[in-house]
Amino acid sequence: MATEILDARGPDRPPLLERPGGPTGPGPIRHGDDGGGPSFAFDPGQFAIWAFLGTVSMLFIGFTSAYIVRRTGADWRALPLPRLLWVNTIVLLLSSAALEVARRRRAALDLGGLRVWL
Amino acid sequence: MAKLQGLLFGLATLVLVVVATVYFTKDWLPPLKSDRIAIDHALTITLVVTGLVFIVTNLLLAWFGYAYQDAPGAKAAYWHDSPKLELTWTLVTAGILAIFLFNALNLWAKVTSRPPADAVLIEVTGQQFAWNVRYPGKDGVLGRTDHLQASQDNPIGLVKDDPAAKDDLLLLNQLYLPQGKPVRVQVRSMDVIHSFFLPNFRVKQDAMPGMTIDIWFTPTEVGDFEIACAEHCGLGHYRMRGQVHVVAAADLEKAVTEAAQ
Amino acid sequence: MEGEERMAHTEAHAAEAHAHDHAPTAFIWKYVFSKDHKVIGIQYYVTAMLMALIAGLLAMLIRVQLAWPEVNWGIIGRLLPAGFQGGAGQPYVMNPEFYAMLFTMHGTIMVFFVLSTAPVSGFGNLLIPLQVGARDMAFPFLNGLSFWTFLCGCVTILTSFFVGAGAAAGGWTSYPPLSALRGAVPGSNTGQTFWIIAMVFFISSFTMGGLNFVTTIINMRTKGLSLFRMPLTLWSMFLVAILGLLAFPALTGASLMLLLDRHFGTSFFLPTGLVLNNAPMVGANGQFVHQGGSPLLWQHLFWFLGHPEVYILMLPALGFTSDILTTFCRKALFGYKAMVGAMLAISGLSFIVWGHHMFVSGMSPYLAMAFAVGTILIAVPSAVKVFNWLATLWRSRIQYKTPMLWGMGVVSLFISGGLSGVWLGQSAPDIQLHDTFFVVAHFHLIMAGAALFGVFGATAMWFPKMFGRLMNDTIGKWHFWLTFVTYYGTFFPMHYIGLAGHMRRIYDPYQYEFLKNLQPLNQFITVSALILGASQVLFFVNFFWSAFKGEKATENPWNANGLEWTTASPPPHGNWPGAVPEVHRWPYEYSNPDAPKDFVMQHEPPLAVESGH
């Protein structure tokens, strides 16, 4: 096949390859999901990104709550929102959806669909 | 050597318990001069309950530390779970603390309740590094302030043209309170956060710039006491000292007028 | 067919990975820019201890000033002209601004650069891979990066002593407007900006570390190591990482806003109407420069981090203590599930109690009530932990080695400090106690003390895994006793002076009549503190001497059960020379009457009769 061997178990399962920072060195290769032991295993990088998303979310929650508190101040002047803001928001949402569909098409090895959605 | 350690640990813990008990049975709060005796009661009850827990747990720690030392032939028990025991001590602790919480919330509601209508109105404005005290005068109304008008001669920015301000009485670092009558203090700040602390009255309120915060209490005894600042406010935080004079209620107006001269 | 292809593919990659995974040999890659969790752990640890030396010295200066404000500082005054006035026949007197900087920097350095670091980044990095049965952390490069970022933070905060008008001086809590207005106190010039930058470095480092911890613990546990078979040290590191990941962003955001208020004219925390030195802070247009901000906003954001932060400091010590107590009293931990549940409850509740630092701040009294509820509640799981430790010690068999003494010291401090929290958590009594030395007593006993004793105990216990040697037990015991006695001698009397009304952060308390009679007690505290400080020399001597000349340690000198004791002291690169061990039980199987020895390590094959953990 011209394409590399993709993990046919689905788009989000960890690859079978060892990660450089993970268990290496002599000894049997440890896969996270070979039975017994930890009952779940995630790709470390993905797990860390999700954890970091939690951190970043808290940062934005902090800013948002500061905004909410601050707008009760006497000097607050509400900004008029330009209509373009809503157009941009819709474009962002639609393109995010399209990118997600494209990613699923790729994982399902649907190269034609991938090209369309990109 | 090991036996010695066990003995030492037990002894040290015992000494801690004894010293703590001795000290805490003496006077530890500044003499109370206000109606907030409920706070002192809460503190005393807390002392008794936490003191008992302190004594019991430390005695256990001392005893176990000494009695269960490693020795030839000694064996440790193999017992590491008792759901009943866990439930018991969790519920007992939670129960005792629930009572504390209930009382604490009730007390807080009283302390932070609205001042009575006949409370004497006083404004205290903290600044780096003094307490500006203002009485509303005969009209009973505090004049407007505008911080844009603040200056060396007018530290709180009193709007001199405001009719209500004309009879306001201004004092520096001196607070006169009526004995037996409720007092309502509006706490403010010109610059940074200060904290209006009257140790003898169980009163403490942070002075927040941009806010006016009301507190109220009733002085119970005539005498002279101190005001302290209880929030780090800069170089002079340590000398932001004022004086409280509790006078007979009938003498308050005279005392304030004389002091304001 | 496809399966075989995949197998071959995998093995080829494995061989390739193996070929790349040489232990570094050059000094710079082995000991300086290392990716090995053990080296990084020691780097963090040693840096934190050096920062502790500095912050400890600051504390000594504070204590001498409080005991004898009228003292002539002599040579110290001459060496630090920026902090003292005098000379030319006049005695040297400390400046109030210097005092403000002392307590600010003592708190800042101790809380962040010492006690968030040594137990968490130091021992967490050292122990997590060893205790989970992994060859390193999930992201070794990120790990190394996190240390060097931390070091940047250390350099920044130390440099702040030497900038312009000195280091930050608004308290470690940096409340605006004091910290936001450059003219409000000298340290609020460049020093406060450096403080903010140092915080950003620190928080970045802690976040990187937190990601590593959480990923490693969730993802890389060896076969058989379920969550409820983890040592409590691992649980504490796991929870601390989560707390840090979720709580620090509040301070990040607040710090950014403070920076903007300070340098870019914004008004997040600065209200309308500020008058500094009797001059309204107006701009060219006659309007106030800052308008509409709220100092309370900073307090909410700061303490949203601040409260979980103090649990970040304390939880690892609680984890260490459970491991230490069980190892040295040869008895299973009582109530493992309850202990884990208690730590989970403490961690969860820690997010909803932050307002107890703000009872008298002027926030809504209803809000204060809500916070009082959580605060009193959090005492329940804390008490449960103490009871379980006592039950562990009951009918045990205590071996009084140095780590055990520290572990029992943690229990003692946790009792003392925890109980004083009940006083402070009730909102109305807190009116009298807020911002007095009662608070200082409380947090030094429970937070600083527990964390410090935890670090000392962990050091004595896991020294073999750091340096392959044992610390000297005799010096260790002397160090413990001197520290234990003087620690209480320093901080317990602070309850009394706090109840008597002695405020915090006061350069000269004896300006006040009602505090004059407390000077003898302050002097007693200072003498205790000076001896406490001096006693730490014993630790430093023991640490560095033993690292090079101490008795060589075997694999498992304490006959303990964790996976870290199944490999050499210190462990080789990759932690286990052969296969990583598998786990068959919890780590607290001590004195099982049906077992051949008084301990059954986690990796030993299942016994005929086991309690089913």
GROMACS .gro file of C-alpha atoms in nm, chain B residues 1-10 12-13 16 19-21 23-24 28-30 36 39 42-44 46-51 53-58 60-61 64-66 68-71 73-82 85-86 89-90 93-94 97-98 100-101 103-109 111-112 127-129 146-156 189-193 195 197-211 213 226-242, chain C residues 96-97 100 103-104 169-171 175-178 181 183-186 271-280 282 286-288 295-296 299 329-338 359-363 365-366 368-369 372-373 376-377 379-380 383-384 386-388 390-391 393-400 405 408-409 411-412 415-416 419 422-423 426-436 438 474 477 480-481 484-485 488 492 495-496 499-501 503-508 511-515 521 586 589-593 611 613:
model
  258
  119MET     CA    1   1.911   0.447   7.191
  120ALA     CA    2   1.587   0.360   7.019
  121LYS     CA    3   1.408   0.316   7.351
  122LEU     CA    4   1.528   0.663   7.439
  123GLN     CA    5   1.373   0.809   7.127
  124GLY     CA    6   1.036   0.666   7.211
  125LEU     CA    7   1.057   0.799   7.562
  126LEU     CA    8   1.171   1.138   7.436
  127PHE     CA    9   0.889   1.161   7.185
  128GLY     CA   10   0.633   1.073   7.446
  130ALA     CA   11   0.810   1.601   7.440
  131THR     CA   12   0.448   1.559   7.341
  134LEU     CA   13   0.369   2.039   7.478
  137VAL     CA   14   0.262   2.402   7.857
  138ALA     CA   15  -0.026   2.469   7.620
  139THR     CA   16  -0.280   2.393   7.891
  141TYR     CA   17  -0.085   2.910   7.905
  142PHE     CA   18  -0.434   2.881   7.769
  146TRP     CA   19  -0.534   3.565   7.653
  147LEU     CA   20  -0.767   3.819   7.495
  148PRO     CA   21  -0.751   4.197   7.539
  154ARG     CA   22  -1.949   4.134   7.123
  157ILE     CA   23  -1.727   3.622   7.008
  160ALA     CA   24  -1.724   3.125   7.080
  161LEU     CA   25  -1.349   3.146   7.126
  162THR     CA   26  -1.370   2.994   7.472
  164THR     CA   27  -1.351   2.650   7.066
  165LEU     CA   28  -1.062   2.647   7.310
  166VAL     CA   29  -1.230   2.388   7.529
  167VAL     CA   30  -1.328   2.155   7.247
  168THR     CA   31  -1.010   2.181   7.042
  169GLY     CA   32  -0.811   2.175   7.364
  171VAL     CA   33  -0.904   1.699   7.120
  172PHE     CA   34  -0.549   1.831   7.136
  173ILE     CA   35  -0.489   1.673   7.475
  174VAL     CA   36  -0.644   1.338   7.388
  175THR     CA   37  -0.480   1.293   7.049
  176ASN     CA   38  -0.143   1.404   7.175
  178LEU     CA   39  -0.244   0.890   7.243
  179LEU     CA   40   0.045   0.985   7.020
  182PHE     CA   41   0.172   0.487   7.133
  183GLY     CA   42   0.509   0.636   7.055
  184TYR     CA   43   0.646   0.509   7.382
  186TYR     CA   44   0.475   0.027   7.093
  187GLN     CA   45   0.843   0.035   7.031
  188ASP     CA   46   1.030  -0.235   6.851
  189ALA     CA   47   1.170  -0.493   7.090
  191GLY     CA   48   1.009  -1.077   6.983
  192ALA     CA   49   0.760  -0.791   6.944
  193LYS     CA   50   0.496  -0.833   6.680
  194ALA     CA   51   0.274  -0.571   6.524
  195ALA     CA   52  -0.096  -0.640   6.503
  196TYR     CA   53  -0.239  -0.717   6.162
  197TRP     CA   54  -0.551  -0.503   6.155
  198HIS     CA   55  -0.598  -0.238   5.896
  199ASP     CA   56  -0.967  -0.182   5.833
  200SER     CA   57  -1.276  -0.119   6.037
  203LEU     CA   58  -1.464   0.271   6.340
  204GLU     CA   59  -1.416   0.491   6.035
  207TRP     CA   60  -1.512   0.887   6.414
  208THR     CA   61  -1.611   1.056   6.093
  211THR     CA   62  -1.620   1.474   6.414
  212ALA     CA   63  -1.872   1.594   6.160
  215LEU     CA   64  -1.810   2.054   6.373
  216ALA     CA   65  -2.169   2.092   6.255
  218PHE     CA   66  -1.964   2.474   6.568
  219LEU     CA   67  -2.072   2.575   6.222
  221ASN     CA   68  -2.326   2.857   6.613
  222ALA     CA   69  -2.067   3.034   6.403
  223LEU     CA   70  -2.314   3.119   6.130
  224ASN     CA   71  -2.570   3.246   6.381
  225LEU     CA   72  -2.309   3.463   6.545
  226TRP     CA   73  -2.192   3.595   6.212
  227ALA     CA   74  -2.547   3.684   6.115
  229VAL     CA   75  -2.248   4.060   6.397
  230THR     CA   76  -2.317   4.152   6.036
  245GLN     CA   77  -0.504   5.669   5.463
  246GLN     CA   78  -0.129   5.625   5.459
  247PHE     CA   79  -0.073   5.648   5.765
  264ASP     CA   80  -1.524   6.404   4.645
  265HIS     CA   81  -1.179   6.256   4.625
  266LEU     CA   82  -1.089   6.494   4.345
  267GLN     CA   83  -1.090   6.766   4.610
  268ALA     CA   84  -0.855   6.584   4.845
  269SER     CA   85  -0.548   6.777   4.951
  270GLN     CA   86  -0.306   6.829   5.236
  271ASP     CA   87  -0.562   7.043   5.423
  272ASN     CA   88  -0.855   6.828   5.324
  273PRO     CA   89  -0.732   6.471   5.341
  274ILE     CA   90  -1.072   6.309   5.293
  307SER     CA   91  -0.994   5.431   5.255
  308MET     CA   92  -0.824   5.696   5.048
  309ASP     CA   93  -0.545   5.493   4.897
  310VAL     CA   94  -0.458   5.132   4.978
  311ILE     CA   95  -0.626   4.864   5.186
  313SER     CA   96  -0.791   4.751   5.838
  315PHE     CA   97  -0.895   4.711   6.422
  316LEU     CA   98  -1.023   4.777   6.773
  317PRO     CA   99  -0.871   4.494   6.977
  318ASN     CA  100  -1.077   4.563   7.288
  319PHE     CA  101  -1.405   4.569   7.097
  320ARG     CA  102  -1.360   4.259   6.879
  321VAL     CA  103  -1.398   4.484   6.581
  322LYS     CA  104  -1.200   4.452   6.261
  323GLN     CA  105  -1.300   4.572   5.919
  324ASP     CA  106  -1.076   4.611   5.617
  325ALA     CA  107  -1.085   4.962   5.477
  326MET     CA  108  -1.126   4.912   5.102
  327PRO     CA  109  -1.057   5.197   4.864
  328GLY     CA  110  -1.360   5.244   4.644
  329MET     CA  111  -1.597   5.100   4.904
  331ILE     CA  112  -1.836   4.936   5.455
  344GLU     CA  113  -0.631   5.180   7.095
  345ILE     CA  114  -0.698   5.161   6.723
  346ALA     CA  115  -0.456   4.954   6.518
  347CYS     CA  116  -0.419   4.898   6.147
  348ALA     CA  117  -0.443   4.530   6.066
  349GLU     CA  118  -0.363   4.523   5.695
  350HIS     CA  119  -0.019   4.590   5.553
  351CYS     CA  120  -0.045   4.931   5.396
  352GLY     CA  121   0.312   5.044   5.340
  353LEU     CA  122   0.600   5.189   5.534
  354GLY     CA  123   0.400   5.341   5.812
  355HIS     CA  124   0.171   5.049   5.869
  356TYR     CA  125   0.330   4.988   6.207
  357ARG     CA  126   0.257   5.335   6.336
  358MET     CA  127  -0.099   5.373   6.214
  359ARG     CA  128  -0.211   5.395   6.571
  360GLY     CA  129  -0.515   5.577   6.698
  475PRO     CA  130   1.056   4.988   5.774
  476GLU     CA  131   1.064   4.938   5.397
  479ALA     CA  132   0.827   4.498   5.452
  482PHE     CA  133   0.831   3.940   5.519
  483THR     CA  134   0.719   3.967   5.157
  548ALA     CA  135   0.725   4.469   4.964
  549GLY     CA  136   0.350   4.428   4.952
  550GLY     CA  137   0.330   4.098   5.133
  554TYR     CA  138  -0.277   4.298   4.750
  555PRO     CA  139  -0.347   4.594   4.523
  556PRO     CA  140  -0.364   4.892   4.539
  557LEU     CA  141  -0.046   4.862   4.747
  560LEU     CA  142   0.068   5.169   4.268
  562GLY     CA  143   0.445   5.500   4.478
  563ALA     CA  144   0.261   5.316   4.751
  564VAL     CA  145   0.568   5.142   4.891
  565PRO     CA  146   0.923   5.130   4.751
  650PRO     CA  147  -1.093   5.181   4.203
  651THR     CA  148  -1.195   5.538   4.128
  652GLY     CA  149  -1.083   5.799   4.372
  653LEU     CA  150  -0.732   5.698   4.471
  654VAL     CA  151  -0.550   5.970   4.663
  655LEU     CA  152  -0.184   5.903   4.731
  656ASN     CA  153  -0.001   6.131   4.974
  657ASN     CA  154  -0.298   6.369   4.977
  658ALA     CA  155  -0.275   6.412   4.602
  659PRO     CA  156  -0.557   6.270   4.390
  661VAL     CA  157  -0.552   6.237   3.823
  665GLY     CA  158  -0.840   6.618   3.555
  666GLN     CA  159  -1.003   6.275   3.577
  667PHE     CA  160  -0.878   5.991   3.788
  674PRO     CA  161  -0.924   4.533   4.493
  675LEU     CA  162  -1.153   4.248   4.601
  678GLN     CA  163  -0.820   3.879   4.646
  708CYS     CA  164   0.622   0.077   6.256
  709ARG     CA  165   0.594  -0.247   6.054
  710LYS     CA  166   0.217  -0.227   6.044
  711ALA     CA  167  -0.030  -0.195   5.761
  712LEU     CA  168  -0.181   0.146   5.702
  713PHE     CA  169  -0.513   0.167   5.877
  714GLY     CA  170  -0.803   0.256   5.652
  715TYR     CA  171  -0.633   0.285   5.313
  716LYS     CA  172  -0.954   0.366   5.132
  717ALA     CA  173  -1.052   0.619   5.398
  738PHE     CA  174  -1.394   3.725   5.599
  739VAL     CA  175  -1.330   4.086   5.697
  740SER     CA  176  -1.246   4.211   5.350
  741GLY     CA  177  -1.582   4.374   5.289
  742MET     CA  178  -1.719   4.102   5.067
  744PRO     CA  179  -2.155   3.848   5.451
  745TYR     CA  180  -2.365   3.584   5.275
  747ALA     CA  181  -1.864   3.466   5.392
  748MET     CA  182  -2.116   3.220   5.533
  751ALA     CA  183  -1.732   2.920   5.646
  752VAL     CA  184  -1.933   2.606   5.568
  755ILE     CA  185  -1.537   2.386   5.877
  756LEU     CA  186  -1.621   2.085   5.662
  758ALA     CA  187  -1.167   1.971   5.905
  759VAL     CA  188  -1.351   1.638   5.884
  762ALA     CA  189  -0.932   1.465   6.137
  763VAL     CA  190  -0.999   1.130   5.971
  765VAL     CA  191  -0.508   1.182   6.206
  766PHE     CA  192  -0.730   0.910   6.350
  767ASN     CA  193  -0.613   0.663   6.088
  769LEU     CA  194  -0.308   0.688   6.531
  770ALA     CA  195  -0.482   0.360   6.455
  772LEU     CA  196   0.052   0.328   6.532
  773TRP     CA  197  -0.165   0.138   6.779
  774ARG     CA  198  -0.013  -0.201   6.857
  775SER     CA  199   0.256  -0.145   6.601
  776ARG     CA  200   0.627  -0.201   6.635
  777ILE     CA  201   0.803   0.133   6.602
  778GLN     CA  202   1.160   0.145   6.482
  779TYR     CA  203   1.293   0.481   6.576
  784LEU     CA  204   1.072   1.067   6.395
  787MET     CA  205   0.551   1.134   6.382
  788GLY     CA  206   0.646   1.498   6.389
  790VAL     CA  207   0.131   1.395   6.279
  791SER     CA  208   0.197   1.615   6.579
  794ILE     CA  209  -0.292   1.800   6.497
  795SER     CA  210  -0.173   2.133   6.638
  798LEU     CA  211  -0.704   2.246   6.538
  801VAL     CA  212  -1.114   2.546   6.357
  802TRP     CA  213  -1.068   2.876   6.542
  805GLN     CA  214  -1.553   3.042   6.220
  806SER     CA  215  -1.615   3.375   6.057
  807ALA     CA  216  -1.705   3.581   6.364
  808PRO     CA  217  -1.416   3.477   6.592
  809ASP     CA  218  -1.196   3.528   6.289
  810ILE     CA  219  -1.273   3.899   6.321
  811GLN     CA  220  -1.046   3.907   6.622
  812LEU     CA  221  -0.785   3.672   6.480
  813HIS     CA  222  -0.755   3.776   6.116
  814ASP     CA  223  -0.420   3.932   6.031
  815THR     CA  224  -0.275   3.855   6.372
  817PHE     CA  225  -0.262   3.354   6.541
  853THR     CA  226   2.271   0.994   6.476
  856LYS     CA  227   1.816   1.235   6.526
  859PHE     CA  228   1.515   1.620   6.443
  860TRP     CA  229   1.506   1.689   6.814
  863PHE     CA  230   1.106   1.966   6.667
  864VAL     CA  231   1.153   2.142   6.999
  867TYR     CA  232   0.718   2.441   6.852
  871PHE     CA  233   0.325   2.773   6.933
  874HIS     CA  234  -0.110   3.165   6.921
  875TYR     CA  235  -0.094   3.362   7.243
  878LEU     CA  236  -0.501   3.622   7.067
  879ALA     CA  237  -0.361   3.920   7.253
  880GLY     CA  238  -0.408   4.118   6.935
  882MET     CA  239  -0.100   4.212   6.425
  883ARG     CA  240   0.100   4.074   6.134
  884ARG     CA  241   0.358   4.256   5.928
  885ILE     CA  242   0.434   4.511   6.198
  886TYR     CA  243   0.783   4.658   6.195
  887ASP     CA  244   0.767   4.777   6.557
  890GLN     CA  245   0.431   5.149   6.937
  891TYR     CA  246   0.109   5.007   7.078
  892GLU     CA  247   0.040   5.003   7.452
  893PHE     CA  248  -0.158   4.683   7.429
  894LEU     CA  249   0.137   4.501   7.275
  900LEU     CA  250   0.728   3.639   7.445
  965TRP     CA  251  -0.106  -0.287   4.794
  968GLU     CA  252   0.146  -0.551   5.364
  969TYR     CA  253   0.336  -0.548   5.690
  970SER     CA  254   0.329  -0.801   5.971
  971ASN     CA  255   0.090  -1.037   5.802
  972PRO     CA  256   0.100  -1.335   6.041
  990SER     CA  257  -0.611  -0.994   5.259
  992HIS     CA  258  -0.582  -0.594   4.832
   0.00000   0.00000   0.00000
